[in-house]
Short mmCIF file of C-alpha atoms and ligand atoms in Angstrom, two decimals:
data_model
loop_
_atom_site.label_atom_id
_atom_site.label_comp_id
_atom_site.label_asym_id
_atom_site.label_seq_id
_atom_site.Cartn_x
_atom_site.Cartn_y
_atom_site.Cartn_z
CA MET A 210 -0.14 0.31 -0.09
CA SER A 211 2.97 2.12 0.69
CA ASN A 212 4.81 2.51 -2.71
CA THR A 213 1.07 2.99 -4.29
CA LEU A 214 0.91 5.28 -2.24
CA THR A 215 4.21 7.17 -2.70
CA THR A 216 3.84 6.65 -5.99
CA MET A 217 0.48 8.52 -6.28
CA ILE A 218 1.91 12.29 -4.26
CA PHE A 219 4.55 11.47 -6.99
CA GLU A 220 2.82 12.03 -9.75
CA LYS A 221 1.88 14.83 -8.45
CA LEU A 222 4.68 17.13 -7.14
CA PRO A 223 6.02 19.56 -8.57
CA GLU A 224 9.34 18.49 -9.31
CA HIS A 225 12.26 20.89 -9.77
CA LEU A 226 11.43 21.30 -6.08
CA PHE A 227 11.03 17.21 -4.55
CA GLN A 228 14.79 15.29 -6.01
CA SER A 229 13.01 11.92 -5.64
CA ASP A 230 16.33 10.70 -3.69
CA LYS A 231 16.04 13.58 -0.73
CA VAL A 232 12.09 13.08 -0.23
CA GLY A 233 10.10 11.96 2.65
CA PHE A 234 7.19 10.72 3.20
CA CYS A 235 3.66 10.36 5.31
CA ARG A 236 0.25 10.21 6.11
CA VAL A 237 -1.57 11.90 8.38
CA PRO A 238 -5.58 10.52 10.04
CA GLY A 239 -7.96 12.51 10.31
CA ARG A 240 -10.19 11.23 13.18
CA VAL A 241 -13.55 10.67 14.28
CA ASN A 242 -14.80 11.24 18.65
CA LEU A 243 -17.05 8.91 18.97
CA ILE A 244 -18.55 10.53 22.87
CA GLY A 245 -17.02 12.67 25.33
CA GLU A 246 -17.50 16.71 24.07
CA HIS A 247 -15.46 19.93 25.19
CA THR A 248 -13.90 17.77 27.74
CA ASP A 249 -10.39 17.65 26.73
CA TYR A 250 -9.57 21.31 27.90
CA ASN A 251 -11.77 20.83 30.74
CA GLY A 252 -9.21 18.71 31.97
CA PHE A 253 -11.58 14.84 30.93
CA SER A 254 -11.92 12.13 28.79
CA VAL A 255 -12.52 11.43 25.16
CA LEU A 256 -13.31 8.51 23.09
CA PRO A 257 -11.97 9.28 19.70
CA VAL A 258 -10.69 6.80 16.31
CA THR A 259 -8.74 6.83 13.81
CA ILE A 260 -9.95 7.68 10.57
CA LYS A 261 -9.15 6.38 7.06
CA LYS A 262 -9.53 9.57 5.32
CA GLU A 263 -6.05 11.25 4.76
CA VAL A 264 -3.50 13.77 4.81
CA HIS A 265 -0.65 12.41 2.42
CA CYS A 266 2.48 14.95 1.65
CA ALA A 267 5.80 14.71 0.54
CA PHE A 268 8.70 16.30 1.75
CA SER A 269 12.43 17.74 1.15
CA PRO A 270 15.08 19.71 2.56
CA ARG A 271 15.70 23.19 1.57
CA LYS A 272 19.66 25.10 1.14
CA ASP A 273 18.19 27.83 2.41
CA ASN A 274 15.95 29.12 5.64
CA GLU A 275 12.12 28.81 3.35
CA ILE A 276 9.54 27.09 3.93
CA HIS A 277 7.83 26.25 0.63
CA LEU A 278 3.71 25.13 0.85
CA PHE A 279 1.97 23.40 -2.06
CA ASN A 280 -1.15 21.31 -2.07
CA GLU A 281 -3.08 20.05 -4.99
CA ASP A 282 -6.81 21.69 -3.45
CA PRO A 283 -6.09 24.68 -5.53
CA ARG A 284 -8.50 26.61 -2.87
CA PHE A 285 -4.51 26.34 -1.40
CA GLN A 286 -2.09 28.61 -2.22
CA HIS A 287 0.95 27.90 -3.09
CA ARG A 288 2.39 29.76 0.13
CA SER A 289 6.06 30.74 1.41
CA PHE A 290 7.32 32.25 4.97
CA LEU A 291 10.79 32.05 6.36
CA ASN A 292 11.71 29.83 9.26
CA ALA A 293 13.46 31.87 12.14
CA MET A 294 13.10 33.05 15.55
CA ASP A 295 9.98 34.50 15.12
CA ILE A 296 7.89 33.47 13.18
CA SER A 297 4.24 35.76 12.99
CA PRO A 298 1.33 34.81 11.41
CA SER A 299 -0.78 34.77 8.25
CA PRO A 300 -4.62 36.49 8.59
CA THR A 301 -6.55 34.02 10.36
CA GLY A 302 -8.01 30.51 8.21
CA SER A 303 -4.76 31.14 6.47
CA TRP A 304 -3.90 27.84 6.33
CA ASP A 305 0.07 28.33 5.85
CA ASN A 306 -0.77 29.23 9.65
CA TYR A 307 -1.14 25.16 10.95
CA ILE A 308 2.24 24.34 9.81
CA LYS A 309 3.36 27.18 11.16
CA ALA A 310 1.85 25.66 14.40
CA GLY A 311 4.58 22.99 13.71
CA VAL A 312 7.35 24.34 13.33
CA ILE A 313 7.75 27.78 16.28
CA ALA A 314 6.85 24.68 18.85
CA LEU A 315 9.45 22.94 17.30
CA ASN A 316 11.73 25.08 17.02
CA LYS A 317 10.73 26.07 20.54
CA LYS A 318 11.22 22.40 22.29
CA PHE A 319 14.31 21.38 20.68
CA LYS A 320 15.57 24.94 21.30
CA VAL A 321 16.45 25.55 17.56
CA ARG A 322 19.20 27.72 16.30
CA THR A 323 20.23 27.31 12.69
CA PHE A 324 15.92 27.06 11.07
CA PRO A 325 16.19 24.83 7.91
CA GLY A 326 14.05 25.67 4.40
CA PHE A 327 12.11 23.15 3.49
CA ASN A 328 9.42 21.74 0.84
CA LEU A 329 6.42 20.60 1.44
CA PHE A 330 3.42 19.20 -1.18
CA ILE A 331 -0.23 18.30 0.84
CA ASN A 332 -2.69 16.32 -1.36
CA SER A 333 -5.54 15.29 0.75
CA THR A 334 -8.25 12.64 0.85
CA LEU A 335 -10.09 14.32 4.50
CA PRO A 336 -12.40 16.27 4.04
CA ILE A 337 -12.48 20.08 5.52
CA ALA A 338 -13.75 22.25 8.30
CA THR A 339 -16.51 18.81 9.13
CA GLY A 340 -15.50 18.29 12.00
CA LEU A 341 -12.96 15.67 11.15
CA SER A 342 -9.94 17.12 11.73
CA SER A 343 -8.14 18.18 9.51
CA SER A 344 -6.48 21.69 11.14
CA SER A 345 -4.68 19.60 13.54
CA ALA A 346 -3.83 16.69 10.83
CA LEU A 347 -2.16 19.79 9.25
CA VAL A 348 -0.50 20.29 12.78
CA ILE A 349 0.47 16.92 13.20
CA THR A 350 2.08 16.90 9.99
CA ALA A 351 4.40 19.69 9.97
CA SER A 352 5.40 18.39 12.82
CA LEU A 353 6.47 15.23 11.73
CA VAL A 354 7.97 16.41 8.59
CA TYR A 355 9.90 19.10 10.68
CA LEU A 356 11.13 16.35 13.11
CA LYS A 357 13.01 14.94 9.90
CA ILE A 358 13.78 18.03 8.37
CA LEU A 359 16.24 18.76 11.80
CA GLY A 360 17.37 15.04 12.31
CA LYS A 361 15.04 14.65 14.57
CA GLU A 362 13.58 10.82 15.54
CA LEU A 363 9.71 9.97 16.42
CA GLY A 364 10.60 7.60 19.09
CA ARG A 365 13.33 8.69 20.40
CA ASP A 366 13.76 11.87 20.75
CA ILE A 367 10.00 13.00 21.69
CA SER A 368 7.90 10.45 21.90
CA ARG A 369 3.96 10.51 20.89
CA LEU A 370 2.37 11.52 23.75
CA GLU A 371 4.93 14.01 23.85
CA LEU A 372 4.49 15.15 20.30
CA ALA A 373 0.57 15.13 21.09
CA GLU A 374 1.00 17.03 24.33
CA LEU A 375 3.12 19.73 22.01
CA MET A 376 1.53 19.78 19.83
CA ALA A 377 -1.78 20.52 21.09
CA GLU A 378 -0.20 23.67 22.74
CA GLY A 379 0.72 24.89 19.60
CA GLU A 380 -1.99 25.33 17.95
CA HIS A 381 -3.29 27.65 19.47
CA PHE A 382 -1.04 29.48 17.40
CA VAL A 383 -3.82 30.04 15.41
CA GLY A 384 -6.12 31.11 17.86
CA THR A 385 -7.93 28.50 19.22
CA ARG A 386 -7.56 26.94 22.51
CA GLY A 387 -8.50 23.71 21.68
CA GLY A 388 -7.77 20.40 23.51
CA GLY A 389 -5.10 17.89 23.21
CA MET A 390 -7.82 15.05 21.93
CA ASP A 391 -7.30 15.05 18.14
CA GLN A 392 -3.66 15.96 18.05
CA THR A 393 -3.21 12.52 20.42
CA VAL A 394 -5.64 9.58 18.38
CA ILE A 395 -3.55 10.50 15.33
CA LEU A 396 -0.58 9.93 16.65
CA ASN A 397 -1.81 8.10 18.78
CA GLY A 398 -4.88 5.55 17.46
CA GLU A 399 -4.89 2.05 16.29
CA GLU A 400 -6.99 0.80 13.40
CA GLY A 401 -9.66 -1.63 15.01
CA HIS A 402 -10.12 -0.11 17.97
CA ALA A 403 -11.77 3.09 19.79
CA CYS A 404 -8.79 5.70 21.70
CA LYS A 405 -9.41 6.41 25.27
CA ILE A 406 -7.96 9.10 26.28
CA ASP A 407 -7.81 10.98 29.31
CA PHE A 408 -5.27 14.53 29.97
CA PHE A 409 -2.69 16.42 33.03
CA PRO A 410 -1.22 13.63 31.36
CA ILE A 411 -1.70 12.52 28.74
CA ARG A 412 -2.73 8.56 29.04
CA THR A 413 -4.12 6.49 26.36
CA SER A 414 -5.88 3.54 26.29
CA LEU A 415 -7.03 1.35 23.84
CA LEU A 416 -10.96 -0.52 22.74
CA PRO A 417 -11.34 -3.32 20.30
CA LEU A 418 -15.09 -1.70 18.13
CA PHE A 419 -17.88 -3.72 17.55
CA ASN A 420 -18.13 -6.22 15.61
CA ASP A 421 -21.67 -6.88 14.48
CA HIS A 422 -22.24 -2.38 14.80
CA VAL A 423 -20.13 -0.04 12.71
CA PHE A 424 -20.30 3.81 12.87
CA ILE A 425 -21.45 6.30 9.90
CA ILE A 426 -21.03 9.88 8.95
CA CYS A 427 -23.11 11.52 8.17
CA ASP A 428 -22.09 14.90 6.06
CA SER A 429 -24.35 17.90 7.52
CA THR A 430 -22.50 20.37 4.71
CA ILE A 431 -23.36 23.02 7.14
CA ARG A 432 -19.44 24.45 7.16
CA ALA A 433 -17.64 25.09 10.42
CA GLN A 434 -14.38 26.53 10.61
CA LYS A 435 -12.75 26.19 13.39
CA THR A 436 -10.30 29.53 12.84
CA GLY A 437 -12.95 31.40 10.91
CA ALA A 438 -16.96 32.34 11.88
CA CYS A 439 -16.84 30.38 15.16
CA LEU A 440 -13.68 31.30 16.63
CA ASN A 441 -15.17 33.22 18.82
CA ARG A 442 -18.20 30.22 19.38
CA TYR A 443 -15.76 27.50 20.04
CA ASN A 444 -13.71 29.63 22.08
CA ALA A 445 -16.84 30.13 24.53
CA GLY A 446 -16.57 27.28 25.70
CA PRO A 447 -13.37 26.89 27.19
CA ARG A 448 -13.58 30.94 28.66
CA LEU A 449 -16.88 29.98 30.23
CA CYS A 450 -15.74 27.14 32.23
CA SER A 451 -12.03 28.89 33.53
CA LEU A 452 -15.42 30.81 34.76
CA VAL A 453 -16.80 28.02 36.37
CA CYS A 454 -13.97 27.26 37.40
CA ALA A 455 -12.47 30.30 39.52
CA LEU A 456 -15.93 30.65 40.66
CA MET A 457 -15.50 27.34 42.25
CA GLU A 458 -12.70 28.01 43.28
CA ARG A 459 -13.70 30.94 44.90
CA PHE A 460 -16.54 29.13 46.95
CA LEU A 461 -14.97 25.72 48.38
CA GLN A 462 -11.59 27.81 49.25
CA ARG A 463 -14.30 29.10 51.41
CA GLU A 464 -15.69 26.13 52.55
CA ILE A 465 -13.54 23.69 53.60
CA ASP A 466 -10.11 27.64 54.92
CA GLU A 467 -7.29 25.90 52.08
CA PRO A 468 -5.35 27.91 49.67
CA LEU A 469 -7.41 25.84 46.75
CA GLN A 470 -5.27 25.78 42.80
CA ILE A 471 -8.00 24.95 39.58
CA ARG A 472 -6.53 25.35 36.28
CA ARG A 473 -9.11 23.05 34.71
CA LEU A 474 -13.13 21.53 36.20
CA GLY A 475 -10.61 18.02 36.33
CA ASP A 476 -8.96 19.40 39.15
CA PHE A 477 -12.03 18.75 41.01
CA TRP A 478 -11.97 14.95 40.41
CA THR A 479 -8.47 14.06 40.69
CA GLY A 480 -5.90 15.70 42.36
CA LYS A 481 -6.01 16.01 46.18
CA LEU A 482 -10.23 17.43 46.35
CA CYS A 483 -10.84 14.09 44.77
CA LEU A 484 -14.34 14.51 44.13
CA THR A 485 -17.36 12.68 42.75
CA TYR A 486 -19.16 13.23 39.36
CA ASP A 487 -21.72 14.41 41.94
CA GLU A 488 -19.69 16.38 44.69
CA ILE A 489 -18.86 18.75 41.72
CA LEU A 490 -22.23 19.40 40.48
CA ASP A 491 -23.49 20.09 43.33
CA TYR A 492 -21.26 22.75 44.63
CA ALA A 493 -20.70 24.47 40.76
CA GLU A 494 -24.94 25.17 41.82
CA ARG A 495 -23.70 25.89 45.67
CA ALA A 496 -20.77 28.22 44.10
CA ILE A 497 -23.65 29.59 40.85
CA PRO A 498 -26.82 30.29 42.36
CA LYS A 499 -28.35 30.74 39.74
CA GLU A 500 -28.63 28.09 35.90
CA TYR A 501 -28.64 31.91 33.74
CA ILE A 502 -25.92 35.05 36.21
CA GLY A 503 -25.14 38.67 34.96
CA LEU A 504 -21.82 39.64 35.08
CA LYS A 505 -21.84 41.72 36.99
CA GLU A 506 -23.70 38.96 40.14
CA ILE A 507 -20.07 37.53 38.18
CA ALA A 508 -17.69 40.00 39.54
CA SER A 509 -19.21 40.50 42.90
CA LEU A 510 -18.99 37.18 43.16
CA LEU A 511 -15.41 37.19 42.37
CA ASN A 512 -14.82 40.85 43.67
CA MET A 513 -14.10 42.17 40.73
CA SER A 514 -14.54 44.55 38.60
CA THR A 515 -17.16 43.76 35.67
CA GLN A 516 -13.95 44.53 33.46
CA GLU A 517 -11.03 42.49 35.25
CA ILE A 518 -13.45 39.23 34.77
CA ARG A 519 -13.45 40.39 30.57
CA GLN A 520 -9.48 41.05 30.80
CA LEU A 521 -9.33 37.21 32.71
CA TRP A 522 -11.81 35.14 31.00
CA ILE A 523 -14.35 36.57 28.35
CA GLY A 524 -13.33 38.83 26.41
CA GLU A 525 -15.93 40.62 24.34
CA MET A 526 -18.23 37.85 24.34
CA GLU A 527 -21.21 38.93 24.60
CA GLU A 528 -23.30 38.92 27.95
CA PRO A 529 -26.63 37.00 26.73
CA GLU A 530 -29.63 38.61 27.45
CA LYS A 531 -30.80 36.62 30.83
CA GLY A 532 -26.67 35.91 31.64
CA PHE A 533 -24.51 33.24 31.40
CA PRO A 534 -25.76 29.78 31.49
CA LEU A 535 -22.68 28.13 32.96
CA ARG A 536 -24.88 26.04 35.25
CA ALA A 537 -25.57 24.83 32.45
CA ARG A 538 -22.13 23.83 30.67
CA ILE A 539 -20.59 21.81 33.87
CA ARG A 540 -23.72 19.75 32.87
CA HIS A 541 -22.90 18.95 29.91
CA VAL A 542 -19.22 18.20 30.70
CA ILE A 543 -19.29 16.12 34.80
CA THR A 544 -22.32 13.55 32.74
CA GLU A 545 -20.43 13.89 29.47
CA GLN A 546 -17.90 12.53 31.96
CA ARG A 547 -19.90 10.05 33.05
CA ARG A 548 -20.49 8.97 29.71
CA VAL A 549 -17.21 8.05 28.46
CA GLU A 550 -16.75 5.80 31.48
CA LEU A 551 -19.10 3.50 30.72
CA SER A 552 -19.10 3.98 27.58
CA ARG A 553 -15.85 2.80 27.91
CA ASP A 554 -16.95 -0.58 29.95
CA ALA A 555 -19.48 -0.96 27.14
CA LEU A 556 -17.28 -1.45 24.43
CA LEU A 557 -15.08 -4.02 26.99
CA ALA A 558 -19.55 -5.97 26.78
CA ASN A 559 -19.70 -5.72 23.67
CA ASP A 560 -22.55 -3.52 24.38
CA ALA A 561 -23.88 -1.25 21.79
CA TYR A 562 -27.67 -0.37 22.98
CA THR A 563 -26.25 1.01 25.59
CA PHE A 564 -23.68 2.91 23.61
CA GLY A 565 -25.82 3.60 21.54
CA LYS A 566 -28.52 5.27 24.76
CA LEU A 567 -25.32 7.48 25.81
CA MET A 568 -24.60 8.53 22.44
CA ASN A 569 -27.93 9.99 22.06
CA GLU A 570 -27.47 11.84 25.19
CA SER A 571 -24.70 13.55 25.06
CA HIS A 572 -26.02 15.02 21.29
CA GLN A 573 -29.29 16.05 23.13
CA SER A 574 -26.27 17.74 26.44
CA CYS A 575 -23.84 19.04 23.88
CA ALA A 576 -27.40 21.04 22.07
CA GLU A 577 -29.58 21.71 26.05
CA ASN A 578 -26.20 22.29 28.56
CA TYR A 579 -23.60 23.76 25.88
CA GLU A 580 -25.46 24.80 23.09
CA ILE A 581 -23.14 23.50 20.33
CA SER A 582 -25.60 22.25 17.24
CA ILE A 583 -27.78 23.45 15.61
CA PRO A 584 -30.78 22.40 13.71
CA GLU A 585 -29.05 20.36 10.99
CA LEU A 586 -27.11 18.13 13.15
CA ASP A 587 -30.73 17.52 15.34
CA MET A 588 -33.21 17.26 11.87
CA LEU A 589 -29.93 14.35 11.15
CA THR A 590 -29.43 12.77 13.88
CA GLN A 591 -33.11 11.92 14.38
CA ILE A 592 -33.93 10.91 10.78
CA ALA A 593 -30.58 8.46 12.10
CA ARG A 594 -32.23 7.06 14.81
CA LYS A 595 -35.19 6.42 12.99
CA TYR A 596 -33.67 4.25 10.45
CA GLY A 597 -31.89 2.36 11.54
CA ALA A 598 -28.69 4.14 14.16
CA ILE A 599 -29.11 2.68 17.08
CA GLY A 600 -27.03 5.74 18.78
CA SER A 601 -26.58 8.94 17.49
CA ARG A 602 -25.27 12.51 18.35
CA LEU A 603 -23.17 15.13 16.31
CA THR A 604 -19.03 15.25 16.31
CA GLY A 605 -15.77 17.45 17.45
CA ALA A 606 -16.42 21.35 17.49
CA GLY A 607 -19.74 21.88 17.14
CA PHE A 608 -21.73 24.84 15.09
CA GLY A 609 -22.36 22.55 12.22
CA GLY A 610 -19.49 19.51 10.32
CA CYS A 611 -20.63 16.03 11.16
CA THR A 612 -22.60 12.98 13.19
CA VAL A 613 -21.89 9.79 13.72
CA SER A 614 -24.14 7.06 13.82
CA LEU A 615 -24.33 3.69 15.61
CA VAL A 616 -25.55 1.11 13.23
CA PRO A 617 -26.22 -2.50 13.32
CA CYS A 618 -24.79 -3.85 10.15
CA GLU A 619 -27.50 -5.76 8.79
CA LYS A 620 -28.93 -2.44 7.91
CA ILE A 621 -26.38 -0.45 7.08
CA ASP A 622 -28.06 0.25 2.65
CA TYR A 623 -31.40 0.69 4.82
CA PHE A 624 -29.50 3.90 7.60
CA MET A 625 -28.12 5.21 4.18
CA GLU A 626 -31.00 4.26 1.43
CA ASN A 627 -32.50 6.02 4.09
CA ILE A 628 -30.71 9.57 5.03
CA GLU A 629 -30.21 10.47 1.66
CA LYS A 630 -33.95 11.07 0.98
CA GLN A 631 -34.37 12.29 4.55
CA TYR A 632 -32.31 14.38 4.69
CA TYR A 633 -29.95 15.44 2.02
CA GLN A 634 -33.36 15.00 -0.19
CA LYS A 635 -35.65 16.01 1.35
CA TYR A 636 -34.63 18.27 4.36
CA LEU A 637 -31.54 20.50 1.99
CA GLY A 638 -33.15 19.35 -1.08
CA LEU A 639 -30.00 18.48 -2.88
CA SER A 640 -29.78 15.73 -5.65
CA SER A 641 -27.44 12.89 -3.72
CA ALA A 642 -26.44 12.32 -0.59
CA GLN A 643 -23.23 14.21 0.46
CA GLY A 644 -19.91 13.29 2.54
CA MET A 645 -22.20 10.09 3.93
CA PHE A 646 -19.11 7.15 5.09
CA VAL A 647 -19.40 3.86 6.87
CA VAL A 648 -16.20 4.36 9.32
CA GLU A 649 -12.60 2.25 8.50
CA THR A 650 -9.96 3.10 10.82
CA CYS A 651 -6.30 3.05 10.39
CA PRO A 652 -3.65 3.17 12.07
CA SER A 653 -1.55 6.86 13.61
CA ALA A 654 -0.12 8.96 12.01
CA SER A 655 3.16 7.28 10.20
CA TYR A 656 5.98 7.68 7.21
CA ILE A 657 5.93 6.33 4.80
CA ASN A 658 8.32 4.80 3.03
C1 GLA B 996 -12.17 20.33 19.08
C2 GLA B 996 -10.99 20.64 19.58
C3 GLA B 996 -10.39 19.28 19.94
C4 GLA B 996 -12.30 19.11 21.29
C5 GLA B 996 -14.02 18.85 20.52
C6 GLA B 996 -14.46 19.28 21.19
O1 GLA B 996 -12.17 19.27 18.13
O2 GLA B 996 -9.40 20.68 18.92
O3 GLA B 996 -9.74 19.94 21.47
O4 GLA B 996 -12.38 20.67 21.76
O5 GLA B 996 -13.28 20.18 19.13
O6 GLA B 996 -14.34 18.17 21.56
#
């Protein structure tokens, strides 16, 4: 397979830049998250899989310190920049930012002082802005390429988990405040398995998937550009959650009369406090006196000015008329964490029915408590459940992108035919289905020899 792949990439290369003896190749998969949405940056678990929709690339060293990027997809025009101590970002959403993110993080990690250049050619089967992690796949591609250019070896100079952690942090350069799920599964997933990931520190465990059920992806066709129009909506999640932490930290500190430092919601669950899920929810209700809470009230609870609250946590985020739904946000995170744990048990017990039920509950909580769904995703999941799925939910950051549905093998055709008719044709008015496929898992990102 590798040879065919390299031949395919080779055929499309701008030849003069890629002399055959020095060209390297790699493949980097996308991912689908089965359950555990917006839990990672809160220090809780996720359960994604790697998918056989991949970024393929060829790269070659250059004699100067320029980095030149080419993409087979004409939407992504040739870009170049100088590799240096300070690399400034291109305008938000520009595709070279993902490569810059990977390069900058490795320059820092390895204290690089002479900055080598390279050519990179990308050719991808991974759809973009559909919640299948095309962004992180690009960042990981950059990291694998640049490691080789630096003469560093994955596994010897840096482990896959370390690289994932570094790239998760590094990706903040593009403006999103995501967690580490995508980078970790891309670098550590395995064919035929879901990858349960826990954070701070990152740990992974592989769980075999069901053999009589499949996961099916359906693209809602609504684009959710995480570094574009959805940037602020995405970042609102981490921002409000850290505000919840501050409120709870202050409340708990008074109760237990000891200094506390809470960086994320998961810190209530692990470490010194070791609270149960119910205890965390109970404290949250006591620390946040009502369902919706205004900026002024938050400021007075924290004994700060509203400007300080903006500066420290929420930036320019608009204050909703009813106030911020902080209790609902934490309700989602904690119940979602419980669902991830139960889903892991369901996989181990080969209990697809329970897994499906948890997926449905997850979608409902994403929609009601975290407010990351949209009418198209709600409709798509409803139709999915009506036509054979035992579970269906949005996957990824939300606000558009794809759903993932758990379907018994014998119902695959029935499910797909009906989704095509009821969603793509009837609801969207399209002539045929778009971006609907049965998930095929694959090995984690690798070089191709
Ligand atoms: C994006 C981020 C992830 C995660 C998901 C939501 O994909 O990159 O880290 O937060 O959204 O679960």
